[in-house]
Coordinates of C-alpha atoms in Angstrom, one line a residue:
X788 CA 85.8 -117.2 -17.4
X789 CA 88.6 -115.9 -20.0
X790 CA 91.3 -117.7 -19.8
X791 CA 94.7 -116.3 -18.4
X792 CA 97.3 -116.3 -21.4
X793 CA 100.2 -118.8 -18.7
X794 CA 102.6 -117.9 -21.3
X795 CA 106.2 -116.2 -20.1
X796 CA 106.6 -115.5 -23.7
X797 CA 103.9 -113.0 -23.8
X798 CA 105.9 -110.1 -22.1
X799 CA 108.4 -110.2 -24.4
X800 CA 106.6 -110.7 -27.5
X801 CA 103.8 -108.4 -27.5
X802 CA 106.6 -106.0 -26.2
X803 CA 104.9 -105.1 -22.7
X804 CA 106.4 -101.3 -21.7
X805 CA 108.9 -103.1 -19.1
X806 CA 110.0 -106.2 -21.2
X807 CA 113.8 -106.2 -21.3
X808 CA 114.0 -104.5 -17.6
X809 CA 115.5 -107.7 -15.2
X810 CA 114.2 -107.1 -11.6
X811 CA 116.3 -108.6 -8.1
X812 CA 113.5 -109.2 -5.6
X813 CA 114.6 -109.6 -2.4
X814 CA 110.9 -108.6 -0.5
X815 CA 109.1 -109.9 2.4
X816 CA 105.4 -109.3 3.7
X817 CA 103.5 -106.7 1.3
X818 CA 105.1 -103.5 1.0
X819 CA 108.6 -104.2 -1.6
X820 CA 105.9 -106.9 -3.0
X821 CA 103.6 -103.8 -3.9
X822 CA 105.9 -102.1 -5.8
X823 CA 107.6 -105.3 -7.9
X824 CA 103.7 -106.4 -8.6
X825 CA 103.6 -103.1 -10.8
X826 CA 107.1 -104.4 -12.5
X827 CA 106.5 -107.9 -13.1
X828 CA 102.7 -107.3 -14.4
X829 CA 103.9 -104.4 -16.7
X830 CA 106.1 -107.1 -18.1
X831 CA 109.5 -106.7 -16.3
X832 CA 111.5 -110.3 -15.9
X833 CA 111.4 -110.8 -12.1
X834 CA 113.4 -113.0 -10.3
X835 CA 112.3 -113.5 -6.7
X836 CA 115.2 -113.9 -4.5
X837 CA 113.8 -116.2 -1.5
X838 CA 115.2 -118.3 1.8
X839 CA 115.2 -121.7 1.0
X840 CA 112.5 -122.0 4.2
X841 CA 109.5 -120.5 2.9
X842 CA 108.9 -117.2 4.8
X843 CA 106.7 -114.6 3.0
X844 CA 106.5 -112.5 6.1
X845 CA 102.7 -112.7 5.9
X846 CA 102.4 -115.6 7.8
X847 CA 100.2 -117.1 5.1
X848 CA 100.4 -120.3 3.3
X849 CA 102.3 -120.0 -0.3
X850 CA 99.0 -121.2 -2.0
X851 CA 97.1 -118.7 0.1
X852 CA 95.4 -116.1 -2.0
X853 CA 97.7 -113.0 0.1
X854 CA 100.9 -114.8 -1.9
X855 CA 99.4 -115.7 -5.1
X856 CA 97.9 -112.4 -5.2
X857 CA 101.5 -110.3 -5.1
X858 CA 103.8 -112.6 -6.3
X859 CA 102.2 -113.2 -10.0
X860 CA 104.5 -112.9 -12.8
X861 CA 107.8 -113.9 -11.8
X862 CA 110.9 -116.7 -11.3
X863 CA 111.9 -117.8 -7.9
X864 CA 115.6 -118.6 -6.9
X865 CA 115.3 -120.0 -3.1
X866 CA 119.3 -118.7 -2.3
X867 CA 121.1 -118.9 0.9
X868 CA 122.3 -115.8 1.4
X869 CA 123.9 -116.0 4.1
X870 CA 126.5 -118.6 2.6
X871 CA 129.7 -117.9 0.6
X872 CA 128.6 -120.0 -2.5
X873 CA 124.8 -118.1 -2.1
X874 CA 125.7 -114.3 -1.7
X875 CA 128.5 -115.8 -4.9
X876 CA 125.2 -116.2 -7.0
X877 CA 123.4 -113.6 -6.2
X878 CA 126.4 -111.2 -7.2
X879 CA 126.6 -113.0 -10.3
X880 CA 123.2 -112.4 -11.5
X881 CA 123.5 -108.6 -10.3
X882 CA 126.1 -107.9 -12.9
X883 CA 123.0 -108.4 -15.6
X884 CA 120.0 -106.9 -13.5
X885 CA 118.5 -103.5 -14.0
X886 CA 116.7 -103.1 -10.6
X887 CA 116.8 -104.7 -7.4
X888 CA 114.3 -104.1 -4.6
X889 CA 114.7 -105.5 -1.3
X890 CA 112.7 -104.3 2.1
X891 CA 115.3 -105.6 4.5
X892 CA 115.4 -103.9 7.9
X893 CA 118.2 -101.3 7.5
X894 CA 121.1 -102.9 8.8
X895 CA 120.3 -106.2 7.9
X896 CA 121.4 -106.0 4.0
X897 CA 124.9 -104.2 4.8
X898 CA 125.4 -107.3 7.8
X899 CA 124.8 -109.7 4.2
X900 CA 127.4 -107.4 2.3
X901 CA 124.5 -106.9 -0.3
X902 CA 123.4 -103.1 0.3
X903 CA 123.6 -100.5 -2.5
X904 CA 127.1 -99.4 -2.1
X905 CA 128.3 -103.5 -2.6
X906 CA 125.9 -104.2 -5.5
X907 CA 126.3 -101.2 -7.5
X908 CA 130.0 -101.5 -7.3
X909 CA 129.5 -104.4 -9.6
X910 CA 126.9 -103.2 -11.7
X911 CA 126.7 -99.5 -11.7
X912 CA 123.8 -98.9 -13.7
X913 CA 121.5 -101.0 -11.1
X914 CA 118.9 -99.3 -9.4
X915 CA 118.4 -100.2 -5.9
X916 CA 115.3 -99.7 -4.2
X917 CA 114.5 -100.0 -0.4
X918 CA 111.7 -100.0 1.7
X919 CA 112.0 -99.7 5.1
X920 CA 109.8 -98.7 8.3
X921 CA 111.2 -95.1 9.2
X922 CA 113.7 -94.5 6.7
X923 CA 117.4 -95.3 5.9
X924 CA 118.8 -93.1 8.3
X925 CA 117.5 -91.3 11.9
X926 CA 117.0 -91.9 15.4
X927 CA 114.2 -94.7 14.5
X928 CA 116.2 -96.7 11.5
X929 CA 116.8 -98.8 12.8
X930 CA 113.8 -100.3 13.8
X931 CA 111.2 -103.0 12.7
X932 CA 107.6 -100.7 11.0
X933 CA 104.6 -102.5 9.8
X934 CA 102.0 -100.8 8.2
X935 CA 99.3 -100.1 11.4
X936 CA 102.5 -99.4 13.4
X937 CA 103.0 -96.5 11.1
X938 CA 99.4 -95.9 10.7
X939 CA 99.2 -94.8 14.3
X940 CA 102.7 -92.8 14.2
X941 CA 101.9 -90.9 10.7
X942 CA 98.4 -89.8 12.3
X943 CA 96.0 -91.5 10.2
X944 CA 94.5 -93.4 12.9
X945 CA 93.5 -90.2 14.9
X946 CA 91.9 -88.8 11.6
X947 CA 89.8 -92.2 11.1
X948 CA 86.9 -93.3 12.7
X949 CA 84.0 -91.3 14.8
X950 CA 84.8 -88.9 17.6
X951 CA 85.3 -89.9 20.1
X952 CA 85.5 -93.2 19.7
X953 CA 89.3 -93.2 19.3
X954 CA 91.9 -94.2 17.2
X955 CA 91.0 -96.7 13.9
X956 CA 93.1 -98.2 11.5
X957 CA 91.9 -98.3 8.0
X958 CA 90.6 -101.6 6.9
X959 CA 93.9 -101.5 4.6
X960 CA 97.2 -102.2 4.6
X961 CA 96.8 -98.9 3.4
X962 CA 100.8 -97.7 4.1
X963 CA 102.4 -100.9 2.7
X964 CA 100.3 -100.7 -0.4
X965 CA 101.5 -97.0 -0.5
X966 CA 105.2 -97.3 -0.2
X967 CA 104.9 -100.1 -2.5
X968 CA 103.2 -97.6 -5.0
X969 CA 105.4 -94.7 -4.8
X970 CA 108.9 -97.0 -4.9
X971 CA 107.6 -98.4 -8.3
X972 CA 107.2 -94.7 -9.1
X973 CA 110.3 -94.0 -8.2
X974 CA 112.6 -96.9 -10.2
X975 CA 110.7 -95.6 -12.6
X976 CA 111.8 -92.0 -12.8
X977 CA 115.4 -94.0 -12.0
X978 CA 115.1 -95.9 -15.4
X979 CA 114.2 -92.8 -17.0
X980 CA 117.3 -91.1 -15.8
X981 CA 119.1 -93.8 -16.3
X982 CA 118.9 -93.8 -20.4
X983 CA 120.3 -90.0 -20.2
X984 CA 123.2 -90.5 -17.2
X985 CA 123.8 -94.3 -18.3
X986 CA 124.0 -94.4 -13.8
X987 CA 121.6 -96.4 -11.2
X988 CA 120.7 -94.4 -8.2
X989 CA 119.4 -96.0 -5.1
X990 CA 116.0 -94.9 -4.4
X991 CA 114.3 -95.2 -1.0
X992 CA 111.0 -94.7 0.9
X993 CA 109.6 -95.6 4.4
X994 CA 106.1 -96.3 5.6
X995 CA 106.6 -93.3 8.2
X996 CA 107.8 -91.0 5.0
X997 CA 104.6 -92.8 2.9
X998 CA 102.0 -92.5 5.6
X999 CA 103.2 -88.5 6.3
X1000 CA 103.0 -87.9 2.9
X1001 CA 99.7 -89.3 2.0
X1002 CA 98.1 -87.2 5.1
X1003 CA 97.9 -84.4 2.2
X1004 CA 95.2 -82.0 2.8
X1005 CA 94.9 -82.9 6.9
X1006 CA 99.1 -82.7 6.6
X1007 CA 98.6 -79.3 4.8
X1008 CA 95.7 -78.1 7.1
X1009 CA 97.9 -78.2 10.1
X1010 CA 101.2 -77.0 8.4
X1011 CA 99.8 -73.8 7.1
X1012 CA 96.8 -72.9 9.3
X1013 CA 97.6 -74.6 12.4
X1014 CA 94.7 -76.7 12.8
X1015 CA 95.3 -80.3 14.2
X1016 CA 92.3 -82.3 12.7
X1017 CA 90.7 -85.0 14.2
X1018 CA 88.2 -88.1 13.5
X1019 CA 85.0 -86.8 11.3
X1020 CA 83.6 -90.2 10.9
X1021 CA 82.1 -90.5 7.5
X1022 CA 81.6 -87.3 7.0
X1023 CA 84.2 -85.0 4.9
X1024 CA 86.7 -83.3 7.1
X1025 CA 86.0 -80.1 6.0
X1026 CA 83.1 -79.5 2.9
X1027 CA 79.5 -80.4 3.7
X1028 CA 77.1 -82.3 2.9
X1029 CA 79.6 -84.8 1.8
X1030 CA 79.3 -88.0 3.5
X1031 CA 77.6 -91.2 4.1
X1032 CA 73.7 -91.1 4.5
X1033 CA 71.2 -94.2 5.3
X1034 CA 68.4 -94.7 3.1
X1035 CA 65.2 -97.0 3.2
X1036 CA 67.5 -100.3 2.6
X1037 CA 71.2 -99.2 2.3
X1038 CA 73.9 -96.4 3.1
X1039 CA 74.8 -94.6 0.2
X1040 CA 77.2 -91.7 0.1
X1041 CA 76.5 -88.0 -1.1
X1042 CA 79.0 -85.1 -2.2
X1043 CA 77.0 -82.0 -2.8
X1044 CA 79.3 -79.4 -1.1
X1045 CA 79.7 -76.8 -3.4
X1046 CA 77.4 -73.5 -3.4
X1047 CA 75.4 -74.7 -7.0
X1048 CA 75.1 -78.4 -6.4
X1049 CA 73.7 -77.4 -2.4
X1050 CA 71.2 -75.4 -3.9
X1051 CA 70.2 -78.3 -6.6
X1052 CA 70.5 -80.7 -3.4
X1053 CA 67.8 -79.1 -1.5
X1054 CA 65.5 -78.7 -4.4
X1055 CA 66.1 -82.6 -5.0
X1056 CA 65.3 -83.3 -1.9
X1057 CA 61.8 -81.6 -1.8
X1058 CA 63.3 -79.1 0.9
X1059 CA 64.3 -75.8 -0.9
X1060 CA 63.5 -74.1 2.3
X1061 CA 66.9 -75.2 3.8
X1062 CA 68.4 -72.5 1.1
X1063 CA 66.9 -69.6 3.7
X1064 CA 67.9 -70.9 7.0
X1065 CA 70.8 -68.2 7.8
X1066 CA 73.1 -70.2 9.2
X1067 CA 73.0 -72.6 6.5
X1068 CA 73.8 -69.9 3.9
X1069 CA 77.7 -70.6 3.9
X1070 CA 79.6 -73.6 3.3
X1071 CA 81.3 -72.3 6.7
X1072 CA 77.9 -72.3 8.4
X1073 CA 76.9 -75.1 6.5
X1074 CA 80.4 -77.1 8.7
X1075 CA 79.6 -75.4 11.8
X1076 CA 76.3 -76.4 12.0
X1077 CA 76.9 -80.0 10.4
X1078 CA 75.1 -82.0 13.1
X1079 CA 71.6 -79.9 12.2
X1080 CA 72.2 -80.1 8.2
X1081 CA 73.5 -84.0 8.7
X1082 CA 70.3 -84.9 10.4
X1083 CA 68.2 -82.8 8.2
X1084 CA 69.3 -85.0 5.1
X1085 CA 68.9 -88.2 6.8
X1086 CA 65.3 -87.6 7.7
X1087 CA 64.7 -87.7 4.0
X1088 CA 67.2 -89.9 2.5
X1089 CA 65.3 -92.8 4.9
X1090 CA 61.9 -92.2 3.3
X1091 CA 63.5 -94.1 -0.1
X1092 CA 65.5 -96.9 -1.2
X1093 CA 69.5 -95.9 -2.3
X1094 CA 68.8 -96.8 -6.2
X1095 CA 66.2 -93.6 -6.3
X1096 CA 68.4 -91.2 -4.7
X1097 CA 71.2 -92.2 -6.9
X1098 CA 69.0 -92.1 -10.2
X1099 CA 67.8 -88.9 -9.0
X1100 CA 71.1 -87.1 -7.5
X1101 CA 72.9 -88.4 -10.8
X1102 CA 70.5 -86.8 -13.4
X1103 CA 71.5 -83.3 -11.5
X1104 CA 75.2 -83.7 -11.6
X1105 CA 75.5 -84.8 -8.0
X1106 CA 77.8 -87.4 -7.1
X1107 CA 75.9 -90.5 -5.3
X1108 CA 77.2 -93.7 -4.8
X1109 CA 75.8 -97.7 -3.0
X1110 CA 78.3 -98.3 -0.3
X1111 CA 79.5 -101.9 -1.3
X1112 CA 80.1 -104.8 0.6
X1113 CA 83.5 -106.2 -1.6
X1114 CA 81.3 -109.5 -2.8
X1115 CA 79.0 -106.1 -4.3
X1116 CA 82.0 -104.4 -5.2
X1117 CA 82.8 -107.2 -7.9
X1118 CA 79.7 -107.6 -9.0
X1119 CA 79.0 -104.0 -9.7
X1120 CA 78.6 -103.7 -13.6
X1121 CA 81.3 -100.9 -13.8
X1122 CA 84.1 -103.0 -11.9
X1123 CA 83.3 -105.8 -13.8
X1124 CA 83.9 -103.7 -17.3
X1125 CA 86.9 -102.6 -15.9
X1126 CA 88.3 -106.0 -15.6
X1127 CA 89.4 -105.4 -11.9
X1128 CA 89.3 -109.4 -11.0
X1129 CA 92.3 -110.7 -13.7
X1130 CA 91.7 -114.6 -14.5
X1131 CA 94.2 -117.0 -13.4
X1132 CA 94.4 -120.7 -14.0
X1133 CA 96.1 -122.4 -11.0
X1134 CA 97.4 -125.9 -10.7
X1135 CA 96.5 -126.0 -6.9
X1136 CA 93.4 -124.0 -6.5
X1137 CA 91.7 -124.3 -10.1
X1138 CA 90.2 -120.9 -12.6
X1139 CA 89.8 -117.8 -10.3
X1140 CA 91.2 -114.7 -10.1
X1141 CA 93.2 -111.8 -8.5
X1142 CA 93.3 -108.0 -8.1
X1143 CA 93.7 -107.1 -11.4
X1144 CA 95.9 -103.5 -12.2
X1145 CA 94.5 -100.2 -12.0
X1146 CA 96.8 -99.1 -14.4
X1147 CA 95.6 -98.7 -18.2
X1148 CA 97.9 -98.3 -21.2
X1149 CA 96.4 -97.7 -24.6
X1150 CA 97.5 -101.1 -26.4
X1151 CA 98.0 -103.0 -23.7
X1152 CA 96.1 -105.5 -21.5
X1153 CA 98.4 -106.8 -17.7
X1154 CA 97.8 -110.6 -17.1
X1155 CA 98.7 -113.3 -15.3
X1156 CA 101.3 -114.3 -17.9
X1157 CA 103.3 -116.6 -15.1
X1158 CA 101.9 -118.3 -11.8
X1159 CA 102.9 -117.4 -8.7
X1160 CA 105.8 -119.5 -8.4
X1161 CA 106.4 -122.4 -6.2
X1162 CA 109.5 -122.0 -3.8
X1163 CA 113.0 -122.9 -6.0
X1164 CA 111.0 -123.1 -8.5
X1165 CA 113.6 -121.9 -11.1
X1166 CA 116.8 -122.2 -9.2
X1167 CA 118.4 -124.7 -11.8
X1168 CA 116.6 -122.2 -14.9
X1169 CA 118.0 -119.0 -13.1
X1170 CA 121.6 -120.4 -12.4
X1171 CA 122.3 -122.0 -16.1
X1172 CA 120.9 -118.7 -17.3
X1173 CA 123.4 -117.2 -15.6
X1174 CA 126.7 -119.1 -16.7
X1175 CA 126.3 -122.0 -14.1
X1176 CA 127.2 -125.3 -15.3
X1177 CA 124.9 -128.3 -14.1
X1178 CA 127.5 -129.8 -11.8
X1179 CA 128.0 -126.8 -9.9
X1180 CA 124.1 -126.3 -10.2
X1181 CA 124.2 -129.9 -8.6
X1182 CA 126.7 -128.9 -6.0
X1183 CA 125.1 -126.1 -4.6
X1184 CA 121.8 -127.8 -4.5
X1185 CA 123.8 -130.7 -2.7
X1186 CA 124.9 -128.1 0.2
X1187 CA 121.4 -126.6 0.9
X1188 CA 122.3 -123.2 -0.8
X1189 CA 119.6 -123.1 -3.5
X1190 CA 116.3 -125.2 -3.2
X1191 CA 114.2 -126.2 -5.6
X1192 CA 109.9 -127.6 -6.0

């Protein structure tokens, strides 16, 4: 297994685009710890702001692979918040930072004095980013949103799944992971602004807001033609044949929708026949008659094993694809040139590895440059950094308002 580099250094030294960028993060559970994950790998200096109980909001253990997995690549200061001497600290190190994320329920950071008006009085080139369930402001603001809570509001749930066999989540935290992804966006257009204005803004999404928007084409489909869509199961919502097909040992999915690649479909397929049936002419007819096509292909697609149809269908320009269990998934040849599974050596758990970045930048390589840190882990590091002496370092410690493993 390579070995992970372990060396905080390396950000800064090999110049990683974010080195020199110091993050606040003040996340729980999966969605803020989406979006600092693209900071802190990208090589942003993170502090994690934590309670000095251990409460990831995931309800996993801090060795667990959920925590190590988002929480990579930064500092932790466990702070008390909620204590003079704490929120003291934290006010401190704000002064220096360049963003801060937090996704607090909406009136709990202005009840700790620490939302964006507060903090960007002190530093006013800060950008603070928020996550919350339905937005910063509304009817519903003001309460608690997980991510299948907001699956079932934002309609994905009645767009997944077979008819009539009602409403399915995706197997996902698919609208964390989202938010997460489009508030990194979104300090990052901040940052950019930012060198022009020499100003922080506060920038903000929701899970409702994330899940509405990444409806897209279904979103669009009602908005402009007044159709409400419902569950298709595998199969495309609207082009045909597209969808998931069984073969003689494993399910592999087709996309041959388009007028040409039907055409070279059928000819693949030994039936060129299927070109003259009338109501089969269309890609309309083709949809309104799906059940008919669907069962046509599947007759044939059975008669061989998944590895011919995807030699064949791929030497015509077709796209055909295995449907992978995820222990297939990483040892697929093409995930594994990517380097999607990132090498990490752990004190606790030993070499393995975690979800690598999607992201690729020509000249440079994320890594697991830090371990996930242990709670506190920095506290003392983070404070003297920051002016502390080590007797007040001491004395803090000695009232419970910073922690440290």
């Amino acid at each position: 297994m390579p070995e992970s580099p372990l060396d905080p250094k390396l950000a800064q030294e090999t110049a990683l685009p974010l080195a020199g960028i110091r993050v606040l993060d003040l996340t729980l559970a999966r969605a803020g710890p989406t979006c600092v994950r693209h900071l802190a790998d990208w090589g942003a200096e993170v502090i994690r702001i934590e309670p000095p109980r251990f409460n990831d909001g995931l309800g996993g253990a801090r060795e667990g692979y959920d925590y190590q997995n988002l929480h990579r690549n930064k500092r932790s200061l466990a702070l008390d918040l909620k204590t003079e001497e704490g929120k003291a600290a934290f006010f401190r190190l704000a002064q220096t930072a360049d963003v801060l994320v937090e996704n607090m329920r909406v009136k709990v950071k202005h009840r700790l004095g620490i939302g964006p008006e507060e903090v960007r009085a002190v530093n006013p080139r800060l950008v603070y980013a928020s996550i919350s369930g339905f937005g910063q402001t509304g009817p519903y603001s003001e309460r608690a949103g997980v991510d299948q809570i907001a699956q079932g509001m934002g309609g994905m749930m009645t767009i997944t799944g077979e008819p009539g066999r009602g409403p399915m989540r995706a197997g996902i935290p698919f609208v964390d992971l989202t938010a997460g992804n489009l508030l990194a966006l979104a300090v990052m257009m901040a940052l950019w602004e930012r060198q022009r204005t020499g100003k922080g803004r506060w920038v903000h999404t929701s899970l409702l807001e994330s899940m509405v928007f990444m409806l897209d084409l279904q979103a669009a489909r009602y908005l402009m033609d007044g159709e409400v869509p419902g569950q298709a199961g595998n199969d495309h919502p609207v082009n045909i044949p597209m969808g998931a097909f069984e073969t003689a040992d494993k399910p592999v999915n087709i996309a041959a929708s388009s007028p040409k690649m039907w055409a070279q479909f059928a000819e693949a397929l030994g039936h060129p026949e299927w070109l003259e049936v009338e109501e089969w002419k269309t890609a309309r007819g083709r949809s309104d008659n799906r059940k008919a096509v669907n069962a046509a292909i599947a007759a044939v697609m059975k008669q061989k094993p998944s590895e011919y149809w995807i030699e064949l269908l791929e030497r015509i320009g077709i796209p055909c694809g295995p449907i992978n269990k995820v222990d297939e998934v990483f040892a697929d040849p093409q995930v594994q040139h990517l380097r999607m599974a990132m090498p990490m050596r752990c004190p606790i758990r030993g070499d393995t590895h975690l979800v690598s970045s999607a992201i690729n930048i020509e000249g440079h390589e994320s890594h697991v440059w830090r371990n996930p840190p242990r709670l506190g882990e920095h506290s003392s590091e983070v404070l003297r950094e920051a002016g502390y002496s080590e007797d007040d370092i001491a004395r803090l410690k000695g009232l419970g308002v910073i922690v440290e493993e």
